[in-house]
């Protein structure tokens, strides 16, 4: 009986100690759900890591002019595996030409394009049929990691992925 009573007293003492420690921690904590004073906000922005500051770029729909760029897209996954296409960008049009792989010899028409920056060193590029404005091809290109994701409608497996290489730079720097 005394052993059980001692265990209960010890458990109660431990519970009280843990609860009071939690209350003390909560009372001394600087975390708050309310707005922070200017000084606290300024100091945390100074100590924030650069990656954190640039994690969410400003949301826009500003188009990017790829005029003058020549980009080789080499596919290692998906529908276009084994192919390399050279994309030559002009004022508002692009021409994709297979330069390596099974599609060499295939002729594609010139298409219109729209390019939108979606992050630092990243573009979302859509190729459009100039007569119908139908989407012909869509790319997400990351110029820092040199990767490309491609979605070409028209089959049950329209996706491809691979690497990109800038052969010729255009007049505008990739944002």
Short mmCIF file of N, CA and C in Angstrom, two decimals, residues 14-28:
data_model
loop_
_atom_site.label_atom_id
_atom_site.label_comp_id
_atom_site.label_asym_id
_atom_site.label_seq_id
_atom_site.Cartn_x
_atom_site.Cartn_y
_atom_site.Cartn_z
N UNK A 14 5.92 14.72 -10.53
CA UNK A 14 6.47 14.83 -11.86
C UNK A 14 5.54 15.61 -12.78
N UNK A 15 4.24 15.34 -12.70
CA UNK A 15 3.24 16.05 -13.50
C UNK A 15 3.25 17.53 -13.18
N UNK A 16 3.28 17.87 -11.90
CA UNK A 16 3.31 19.28 -11.48
C UNK A 16 4.58 19.95 -11.99
N UNK A 17 5.71 19.25 -11.91
CA UNK A 17 6.99 19.82 -12.37
C UNK A 17 6.94 20.08 -13.88
N UNK A 18 6.43 19.11 -14.63
CA UNK A 18 6.34 19.28 -16.08
C UNK A 18 5.40 20.41 -16.46
N UNK A 19 4.25 20.47 -15.81
CA UNK A 19 3.28 21.53 -16.10
C UNK A 19 3.84 22.90 -15.76
N UNK A 20 4.49 23.03 -14.61
CA UNK A 20 5.03 24.34 -14.24
C UNK A 20 6.17 24.72 -15.16
N UNK A 21 6.95 23.77 -15.61
CA UNK A 21 8.01 24.06 -16.58
C UNK A 21 7.43 24.54 -17.90
N UNK A 22 6.35 23.92 -18.34
CA UNK A 22 5.68 24.33 -19.59
C UNK A 22 5.08 25.71 -19.47
N UNK A 23 4.47 26.00 -18.31
CA UNK A 23 3.89 27.33 -18.07
C UNK A 23 5.00 28.37 -18.06
N UNK A 24 6.11 28.08 -17.41
CA UNK A 24 7.23 29.02 -17.35
C UNK A 24 7.79 29.27 -18.75
N UNK A 25 7.92 28.21 -19.53
CA UNK A 25 8.43 28.37 -20.89
C UNK A 25 7.48 29.21 -21.73
N UNK A 26 6.19 28.97 -21.57
CA UNK A 26 5.20 29.73 -22.34
C UNK A 26 5.22 31.20 -21.94
N UNK A 27 5.42 31.47 -20.66
CA UNK A 27 5.40 32.86 -20.19
C UNK A 27 6.66 33.62 -20.62
N UNK A 28 7.79 32.92 -20.78
CA UNK A 28 9.03 33.60 -21.17
C UNK A 28 9.26 33.57 -22.66
#
